[in-house]
PDB file of C-alpha atoms in Angstrom:
ATOM      1  CA  UNK A   1     103.946  29.832 120.447  1.00 78.00           C
ATOM      2  CA  UNK A   2     101.720  32.208 122.479  1.00 84.00           C
ATOM      3  CA  UNK A   3     100.542  31.036 125.901  1.00 93.00           C
ATOM      4  CA  UNK A   4      96.913  31.989 126.467  1.00 96.00           C
ATOM      5  CA  UNK A   5      95.055  31.952 129.776  1.00 97.00           C
ATOM      6  CA  UNK A   6      91.340  31.376 129.159  1.00 97.00           C
ATOM      7  CA  UNK A   7      89.111  32.272 132.129  1.00 97.00           C
ATOM      8  CA  UNK A   8      85.588  31.023 131.384  1.00 94.00           C
ATOM      9  CA  UNK A   9      83.137  29.276 133.713  1.00 93.00           C
ATOM     10  CA  UNK A  10      80.951  27.666 131.023  1.00 91.00           C
ATOM     11  CA  UNK A  11      82.610  24.279 130.530  1.00 92.00           C
ATOM     12  CA  UNK A  12      81.285  23.586 127.038  1.00 92.00           C
ATOM     13  CA  UNK A  13      82.347  27.021 125.789  1.00 91.00           C
ATOM     14  CA  UNK A  14      85.668  26.784 127.630  1.00 92.00           C
ATOM     15  CA  UNK A  15      86.449  23.382 126.139  1.00 93.00           C
ATOM     16  CA  UNK A  16      85.382  24.483 122.663  1.00 93.00           C
ATOM     17  CA  UNK A  17      87.477  27.658 122.686  1.00 92.00           C
ATOM     18  CA  UNK A  18      90.480  25.847 124.146  1.00 93.00           C
ATOM     19  CA  UNK A  19      90.326  23.221 121.414  1.00 93.00           C
ATOM     20  CA  UNK A  20      89.885  25.846 118.689  1.00 92.00           C
ATOM     21  CA  UNK A  21      92.768  28.005 119.929  1.00 93.00           C
ATOM     22  CA  UNK A  22      95.082  25.021 120.303  1.00 93.00           C
ATOM     23  CA  UNK A  23      94.175  24.059 116.738  1.00 90.00           C
ATOM     24  CA  UNK A  24      95.292  27.562 115.692  1.00 90.00           C
ATOM     25  CA  UNK A  25      98.689  27.018 117.325  1.00 90.00           C
ATOM     26  CA  UNK A  26      98.250  28.541 120.778  1.00 92.00           C
ATOM     27  CA  UNK A  27      99.076  26.919 124.084  1.00 93.00           C
ATOM     28  CA  UNK A  28      96.038  27.332 126.327  1.00 95.00           C
ATOM     29  CA  UNK A  29      95.642  27.069 130.091  1.00 95.00           C
ATOM     30  CA  UNK A  30      91.954  27.104 131.037  1.00 95.00           C
ATOM     31  CA  UNK A  31      90.522  28.290 134.355  1.00 95.00           C
ATOM     32  CA  UNK A  32      86.893  28.001 135.472  1.00 94.00           C
ATOM     33  CA  UNK A  33      86.859  30.951 137.889  1.00 94.00           C
ATOM     34  CA  UNK A  34      88.464  34.322 138.431  1.00 94.00           C
ATOM     35  CA  UNK A  35      90.520  33.222 141.416  1.00 93.00           C
ATOM     36  CA  UNK A  36      91.754  30.139 139.559  1.00 94.00           C
ATOM     37  CA  UNK A  37      92.818  32.446 136.753  1.00 94.00           C
ATOM     38  CA  UNK A  38      94.745  34.731 139.120  1.00 95.00           C
ATOM     39  CA  UNK A  39      96.487  31.693 140.602  1.00 94.00           C
ATOM     40  CA  UNK A  40      97.483  30.573 137.115  1.00 94.00           C
ATOM     41  CA  UNK A  41      98.926  34.014 136.373  1.00 94.00           C
ATOM     42  CA  UNK A  42     101.096  33.800 139.480  1.00 93.00           C
ATOM     43  CA  UNK A  43     102.487  30.384 138.589  1.00 89.00           C
ATOM     44  CA  UNK A  44     102.713  30.180 134.789  1.00 88.00           C
ATOM     45  CA  UNK A  45     104.023  32.426 132.033  1.00 89.00           C
ATOM     46  CA  UNK A  46     101.113  34.017 130.218  1.00 93.00           C
ATOM     47  CA  UNK A  47     101.177  36.104 127.043  1.00 93.00           C
ATOM     48  CA  UNK A  48      97.491  37.074 126.967  1.00 96.00           C
ATOM     49  CA  UNK A  49      94.321  36.573 129.007  1.00 97.00           C
ATOM     50  CA  UNK A  50      90.898  35.862 127.514  1.00 97.00           C
ATOM     51  CA  UNK A  51      88.490  36.796 130.297  1.00 96.00           C
ATOM     52  CA  UNK A  52      84.760  36.166 130.591  1.00 93.00           C
ATOM     53  CA  UNK A  53      82.914  38.975 132.365  1.00 88.00           C
ATOM     54  CA  UNK A  54      80.353  36.710 134.050  1.00 87.00           C
ATOM     55  CA  UNK A  55      82.201  34.489 136.537  1.00 90.00           C
ATOM     56  CA  UNK A  56      80.878  32.502 139.518  1.00 88.00           C
ATOM     57  CA  UNK A  57      83.193  33.899 142.200  1.00 88.00           C
ATOM     58  CA  UNK A  58      84.138  37.465 141.216  1.00 86.00           C
ATOM     59  CA  UNK A  59      82.937  39.462 138.248  1.00 86.00           C
ATOM     60  CA  UNK A  60      85.311  39.806 135.342  1.00 90.00           C
ATOM     61  CA  UNK A  61      85.621  43.574 135.759  1.00 92.00           C
ATOM     62  CA  UNK A  62      87.253  43.134 139.171  1.00 93.00           C
ATOM     63  CA  UNK A  63      89.506  40.347 137.869  1.00 94.00           C
ATOM     64  CA  UNK A  64      90.557  42.592 134.992  1.00 94.00           C
ATOM     65  CA  UNK A  65      91.459  45.396 137.408  1.00 93.00           C
ATOM     66  CA  UNK A  66      93.534  42.978 139.512  1.00 93.00           C
ATOM     67  CA  UNK A  67      95.347  41.723 136.426  1.00 94.00           C
ATOM     68  CA  UNK A  68      96.067  45.276 135.290  1.00 90.00           C
ATOM     69  CA  UNK A  69      97.425  46.203 138.718  1.00 88.00           C
ATOM     70  CA  UNK A  70      99.916  43.328 138.852  1.00 89.00           C
ATOM     71  CA  UNK A  71     100.815  42.067 135.370  1.00 89.00           C
ATOM     72  CA  UNK A  72     101.651  43.855 132.073  1.00 86.00           C
ATOM     73  CA  UNK A  73      99.679  41.273 130.129  1.00 92.00           C
ATOM     74  CA  UNK A  74      97.002  42.134 127.537  1.00 93.00           C
ATOM     75  CA  UNK A  75      93.391  41.200 128.237  1.00 95.00           C
ATOM     76  CA  UNK A  76      90.592  40.395 125.795  1.00 95.00           C
ATOM     77  CA  UNK A  77      87.206  40.294 127.480  1.00 92.00           C
ATOM     78  CA  UNK A  78      84.328  38.039 126.485  1.00 90.00           C
ATOM     79  CA  UNK A  79      80.864  39.535 126.865  1.00 83.00           C
ATOM     80  CA  UNK A  80      77.586  37.722 126.294  1.00 78.00           C
ATOM     81  CA  UNK A  81      76.005  40.788 124.722  1.00 67.00           C
ATOM     82  CA  UNK A  82      77.153  43.770 122.750  1.00 66.00           C
ATOM     83  CA  UNK A  83      75.914  45.799 125.701  1.00 69.00           C
ATOM     84  CA  UNK A  84      77.431  49.285 125.693  1.00 76.00           C
ATOM     85  CA  UNK A  85      77.579  49.495 129.483  1.00 80.00           C
ATOM     86  CA  UNK A  86      79.448  46.164 129.729  1.00 80.00           C
ATOM     87  CA  UNK A  87      81.861  47.215 127.001  1.00 82.00           C
ATOM     88  CA  UNK A  88      82.572  50.591 128.609  1.00 84.00           C
ATOM     89  CA  UNK A  89      83.048  49.027 132.060  1.00 85.00           C
ATOM     90  CA  UNK A  90      85.395  46.405 130.638  1.00 86.00           C
ATOM     91  CA  UNK A  91      87.499  48.955 128.784  1.00 87.00           C
ATOM     92  CA  UNK A  92      87.603  51.197 131.856  1.00 87.00           C
ATOM     93  CA  UNK A  93      88.768  48.193 133.897  1.00 88.00           C
ATOM     94  CA  UNK A  94      91.720  47.832 131.526  1.00 88.00           C
ATOM     95  CA  UNK A  95      90.730  45.406 128.769  1.00 91.00           C
ATOM     96  CA  UNK A  96      92.631  45.814 125.502  1.00 91.00           C
ATOM     97  CA  UNK A  97      89.832  44.469 123.324  1.00 91.00           C
ATOM     98  CA  UNK A  98      86.470  42.745 123.556  1.00 89.00           C
ATOM     99  CA  UNK A  99      84.651  39.946 121.742  1.00 89.00           C
ATOM    100  CA  UNK A 100      80.902  39.340 121.871  1.00 86.00           C
ATOM    101  CA  UNK A 101      79.805  35.734 122.472  1.00 85.00           C
ATOM    102  CA  UNK A 102      79.107  33.444 120.749  1.00 83.00           C
ATOM    103  CA  UNK A 103      82.462  33.711 119.013  1.00 84.00           C
ATOM    104  CA  UNK A 104      84.176  31.424 116.530  1.00 86.00           C
ATOM    105  CA  UNK A 105      87.656  30.182 117.306  1.00 87.00           C
ATOM    106  CA  UNK A 106      89.098  31.760 114.162  1.00 87.00           C
ATOM    107  CA  UNK A 107      87.699  35.170 115.086  1.00 88.00           C
ATOM    108  CA  UNK A 108      89.115  34.987 118.605  1.00 91.00           C
ATOM    109  CA  UNK A 109      92.443  33.796 117.196  1.00 92.00           C
ATOM    110  CA  UNK A 110      92.555  36.825 114.880  1.00 89.00           C
ATOM    111  CA  UNK A 111      91.849  39.187 117.779  1.00 89.00           C
ATOM    112  CA  UNK A 112      94.538  37.517 119.892  1.00 92.00           C
ATOM    113  CA  UNK A 113      97.131  37.804 117.141  1.00 89.00           C
ATOM    114  CA  UNK A 114      96.230  41.452 116.549  1.00 87.00           C
ATOM    115  CA  UNK A 115      96.627  42.321 120.232  1.00 89.00           C
ATOM    116  CA  UNK A 116      99.911  40.393 120.532  1.00 88.00           C
ATOM    117  CA  UNK A 117     101.437  41.802 117.377  1.00 80.00           C
ATOM    118  CA  UNK A 118     104.392  43.789 118.714  1.00 53.00           C
ATOM    119  CA  UNK A 119     106.086  45.095 115.626  1.00 41.00           C
ATOM    120  CA  UNK A 120     106.062  48.727 114.621  1.00 40.00           C
ATOM    121  CA  UNK A 121     103.473  49.234 111.878  1.00 45.00           C
ATOM    122  CA  UNK A 122     105.335  52.251 110.526  1.00 46.00           C
ATOM    123  CA  UNK A 123     108.956  52.481 109.341  1.00 45.00           C
ATOM    124  CA  UNK A 124     111.382  54.245 111.632  1.00 44.00           C
ATOM    125  CA  UNK A 125     114.339  56.363 110.607  1.00 46.00           C
ATOM    126  CA  UNK A 126     116.285  55.759 113.819  1.00 53.00           C
ATOM    127  CA  UNK A 127     116.405  52.846 116.223  1.00 72.00           C
ATOM    128  CA  UNK A 128     116.292  54.910 119.427  1.00 80.00           C
ATOM    129  CA  UNK A 129     114.420  58.169 119.876  1.00 84.00           C
ATOM    130  CA  UNK A 130     114.608  60.445 122.919  1.00 85.00           C
ATOM    131  CA  UNK A 131     111.755  62.771 123.820  1.00 87.00           C
ATOM    132  CA  UNK A 132     112.917  64.615 126.939  1.00 86.00           C
ATOM    133  CA  UNK A 133     112.485  62.084 129.794  1.00 91.00           C
ATOM    134  CA  UNK A 134     111.007  59.432 127.486  1.00 92.00           C
ATOM    135  CA  UNK A 135     113.205  57.086 125.424  1.00 93.00           C
ATOM    136  CA  UNK A 136     111.701  54.824 122.768  1.00 90.00           C
ATOM    137  CA  UNK A 137     113.926  51.985 121.521  1.00 88.00           C
ATOM    138  CA  UNK A 138     112.232  50.968 118.300  1.00 83.00           C
ATOM    139  CA  UNK A 139     114.604  48.117 117.477  1.00 79.00           C
ATOM    140  CA  UNK A 140     114.609  46.692 121.008  1.00 84.00           C
ATOM    141  CA  UNK A 141     110.863  47.313 121.416  1.00 85.00           C
ATOM    142  CA  UNK A 142     111.300  48.912 124.829  1.00 89.00           C
ATOM    143  CA  UNK A 143     110.500  52.214 126.521  1.00 94.00           C
ATOM    144  CA  UNK A 144     112.159  53.945 129.454  1.00 95.00           C
ATOM    145  CA  UNK A 145     111.280  57.090 131.374  1.00 94.00           C
ATOM    146  CA  UNK A 146     113.974  58.857 133.363  1.00 92.00           C
ATOM    147  CA  UNK A 147     116.088  55.742 132.803  1.00 91.00           C
ATOM    148  CA  UNK A 148     113.524  53.365 134.290  1.00 94.00           C
ATOM    149  CA  UNK A 149     111.777  50.698 132.171  1.00 94.00           C
ATOM    150  CA  UNK A 150     108.108  51.322 131.400  1.00 94.00           C
ATOM    151  CA  UNK A 151     106.066  48.102 131.411  1.00 92.00           C
ATOM    152  CA  UNK A 152     103.760  48.225 128.385  1.00 91.00           C
ATOM    153  CA  UNK A 153     101.534  45.546 126.931  1.00 88.00           C
ATOM    154  CA  UNK A 154     102.211  44.660 123.275  1.00 86.00           C
ATOM    155  CA  UNK A 155      99.221  46.724 122.185  1.00 87.00           C
ATOM    156  CA  UNK A 156     100.265  49.747 124.269  1.00 91.00           C
ATOM    157  CA  UNK A 157     103.778  49.511 122.839  1.00 91.00           C
ATOM    158  CA  UNK A 158     102.465  49.258 119.301  1.00 89.00           C
ATOM    159  CA  UNK A 159     100.235  52.287 119.888  1.00 92.00           C
ATOM    160  CA  UNK A 160     103.150  54.366 121.182  1.00 93.00           C
ATOM    161  CA  UNK A 161     105.409  53.268 118.325  1.00 90.00           C
ATOM    162  CA  UNK A 162     102.754  54.177 115.777  1.00 90.00           C
ATOM    163  CA  UNK A 163     102.061  57.618 117.250  1.00 92.00           C
ATOM    164  CA  UNK A 164     105.720  58.514 117.800  1.00 90.00           C
ATOM    165  CA  UNK A 165     106.712  57.452 114.274  1.00 86.00           C
ATOM    166  CA  UNK A 166     105.246  60.743 113.020  1.00 87.00           C
ATOM    167  CA  UNK A 167     105.398  63.389 115.796  1.00 89.00           C
ATOM    168  CA  UNK A 168     102.890  66.183 115.363  1.00 90.00           C
ATOM    169  CA  UNK A 169     100.706  64.231 112.951  1.00 92.00           C
ATOM    170  CA  UNK A 170      97.086  63.850 114.040  1.00 93.00           C
ATOM    171  CA  UNK A 171      95.925  60.240 113.788  1.00 93.00           C
ATOM    172  CA  UNK A 172      92.177  59.716 113.482  1.00 92.00           C
ATOM    173  CA  UNK A 173      90.692  57.266 115.958  1.00 91.00           C
ATOM    174  CA  UNK A 174      89.345  55.141 113.100  1.00 89.00           C
ATOM    175  CA  UNK A 175      92.839  54.980 111.578  1.00 88.00           C
ATOM    176  CA  UNK A 176      94.359  53.844 114.874  1.00 90.00           C
ATOM    177  CA  UNK A 177      91.583  51.295 115.298  1.00 87.00           C
ATOM    178  CA  UNK A 178      92.450  49.795 111.921  1.00 85.00           C
ATOM    179  CA  UNK A 179      96.257  49.962 112.006  1.00 84.00           C
ATOM    180  CA  UNK A 180      96.983  49.297 115.700  1.00 86.00           C
ATOM    181  CA  UNK A 181      94.060  47.121 116.799  1.00 85.00           C
ATOM    182  CA  UNK A 182      93.508  45.427 113.445  1.00 79.00           C
ATOM    183  CA  UNK A 183      89.786  46.187 113.508  1.00 77.00           C
ATOM    184  CA  UNK A 184      87.507  47.404 110.774  1.00 70.00           C
ATOM    185  CA  UNK A 185      87.417  51.232 111.121  1.00 63.00           C
ATOM    186  CA  UNK A 186      83.659  51.040 111.695  1.00 67.00           C
ATOM    187  CA  UNK A 187      84.237  49.186 114.994  1.00 72.00           C
ATOM    188  CA  UNK A 188      83.926  50.824 118.412  1.00 80.00           C
ATOM    189  CA  UNK A 189      86.429  53.704 118.657  1.00 84.00           C
ATOM    190  CA  UNK A 190      86.204  53.605 122.451  1.00 88.00           C
ATOM    191  CA  UNK A 191      88.883  50.914 122.246  1.00 88.00           C
ATOM    192  CA  UNK A 192      91.237  53.669 121.106  1.00 91.00           C
ATOM    193  CA  UNK A 193      90.201  56.082 123.848  1.00 92.00           C
ATOM    194  CA  UNK A 194      90.714  53.480 126.582  1.00 91.00           C
ATOM    195  CA  UNK A 195      94.054  52.414 125.094  1.00 92.00           C
ATOM    196  CA  UNK A 196      95.257  56.023 125.004  1.00 95.00           C
ATOM    197  CA  UNK A 197      94.108  56.537 128.595  1.00 94.00           C
ATOM    198  CA  UNK A 198      96.062  53.489 129.821  1.00 93.00           C
ATOM    199  CA  UNK A 199      99.168  54.502 127.887  1.00 95.00           C
ATOM    200  CA  UNK A 200      99.027  57.996 129.368  1.00 96.00           C
ATOM    201  CA  UNK A 201      98.967  56.604 132.910  1.00 94.00           C
ATOM    202  CA  UNK A 202     102.288  54.905 132.175  1.00 95.00           C
ATOM    203  CA  UNK A 203     104.243  57.611 130.330  1.00 95.00           C
ATOM    204  CA  UNK A 204     102.772  60.920 131.504  1.00 94.00           C
ATOM    205  CA  UNK A 205     103.575  62.691 134.774  1.00 93.00           C
ATOM    206  CA  UNK A 206      99.980  63.909 134.846  1.00 94.00           C
ATOM    207  CA  UNK A 207      97.641  61.982 132.522  1.00 92.00           C
ATOM    208  CA  UNK A 208      95.011  64.710 132.893  1.00 91.00           C
ATOM    209  CA  UNK A 209      97.461  67.243 131.456  1.00 91.00           C
ATOM    210  CA  UNK A 210      99.267  65.128 128.873  1.00 93.00           C
ATOM    211  CA  UNK A 211     102.596  66.266 127.438  1.00 92.00           C
ATOM    212  CA  UNK A 212     103.410  63.374 125.129  1.00 94.00           C
ATOM    213  CA  UNK A 213     100.046  62.287 123.728  1.00 95.00           C
ATOM    214  CA  UNK A 214      97.653  65.151 123.089  1.00 94.00           C
ATOM    215  CA  UNK A 215      94.015  65.031 122.086  1.00 94.00           C
ATOM    216  CA  UNK A 216      93.064  66.859 118.896  1.00 91.00           C
ATOM    217  CA  UNK A 217      89.408  67.329 119.733  1.00 89.00           C
ATOM    218  CA  UNK A 218      87.092  66.192 117.002  1.00 86.00           C
ATOM    219  CA  UNK A 219      89.970  64.595 115.066  1.00 89.00           C
ATOM    220  CA  UNK A 220      92.058  62.131 117.083  1.00 94.00           C
ATOM    221  CA  UNK A 221      95.440  62.029 118.810  1.00 96.00           C
ATOM    222  CA  UNK A 222      98.976  63.231 118.144  1.00 94.00           C
ATOM    223  CA  UNK A 223     102.357  62.625 119.762  1.00 94.00           C
ATOM    224  CA  UNK A 224     104.188  65.668 121.228  1.00 85.00           C
ATOM    225  CA  UNK A 225     106.029  66.305 123.385  1.00 74.00           C
ATOM    226  CA  UNK A 226     104.886  69.742 124.498  1.00 61.00           C
TER     227      UNK A 226
END
């Protein structure tokens, strides 16, 4: 049963979402401020964070950056508007997905399950694949680089597994949005760009000159290595 940390200062919304998510089978710990949420992360096991961007003590962008710096846990941000600048800032801060308020419990539950889904969406011919310094264990759902474990969120792992299942193939951003994120392909493809950027920081020596995940400009992304 997934353990969700809900960081939301609006009590009525917080209580409503907590009740709805618990009804969907999640265990939910609710926090009313960013600092309370960080304290909860330090003391309790958490599988995913649902984070409001407008908090009374520290804005959600800063909390998201702190979470990203310390815990390999996925983050879904809640934004009061479908404001492009808020969405871009949240994705740049490290959010895996976003939901515009008001949101129904079933919709948030679907987004949570999509982000947490850790299984490879494509069949693999071998359990372990080695790409120079990078080793992908498809059966054990783990990644190492130069023998050291790489801490990936479930979504980052799923993205790498999907790309590396067909090396050299160019995956369109809309296709990745649908198969990896579980979104309608008409949704915001910047989710894919931010996810690729975060994955590169973890597996590439130089994310600005990527060897493993290359950009096919105007088309999408493909897995190397070069």
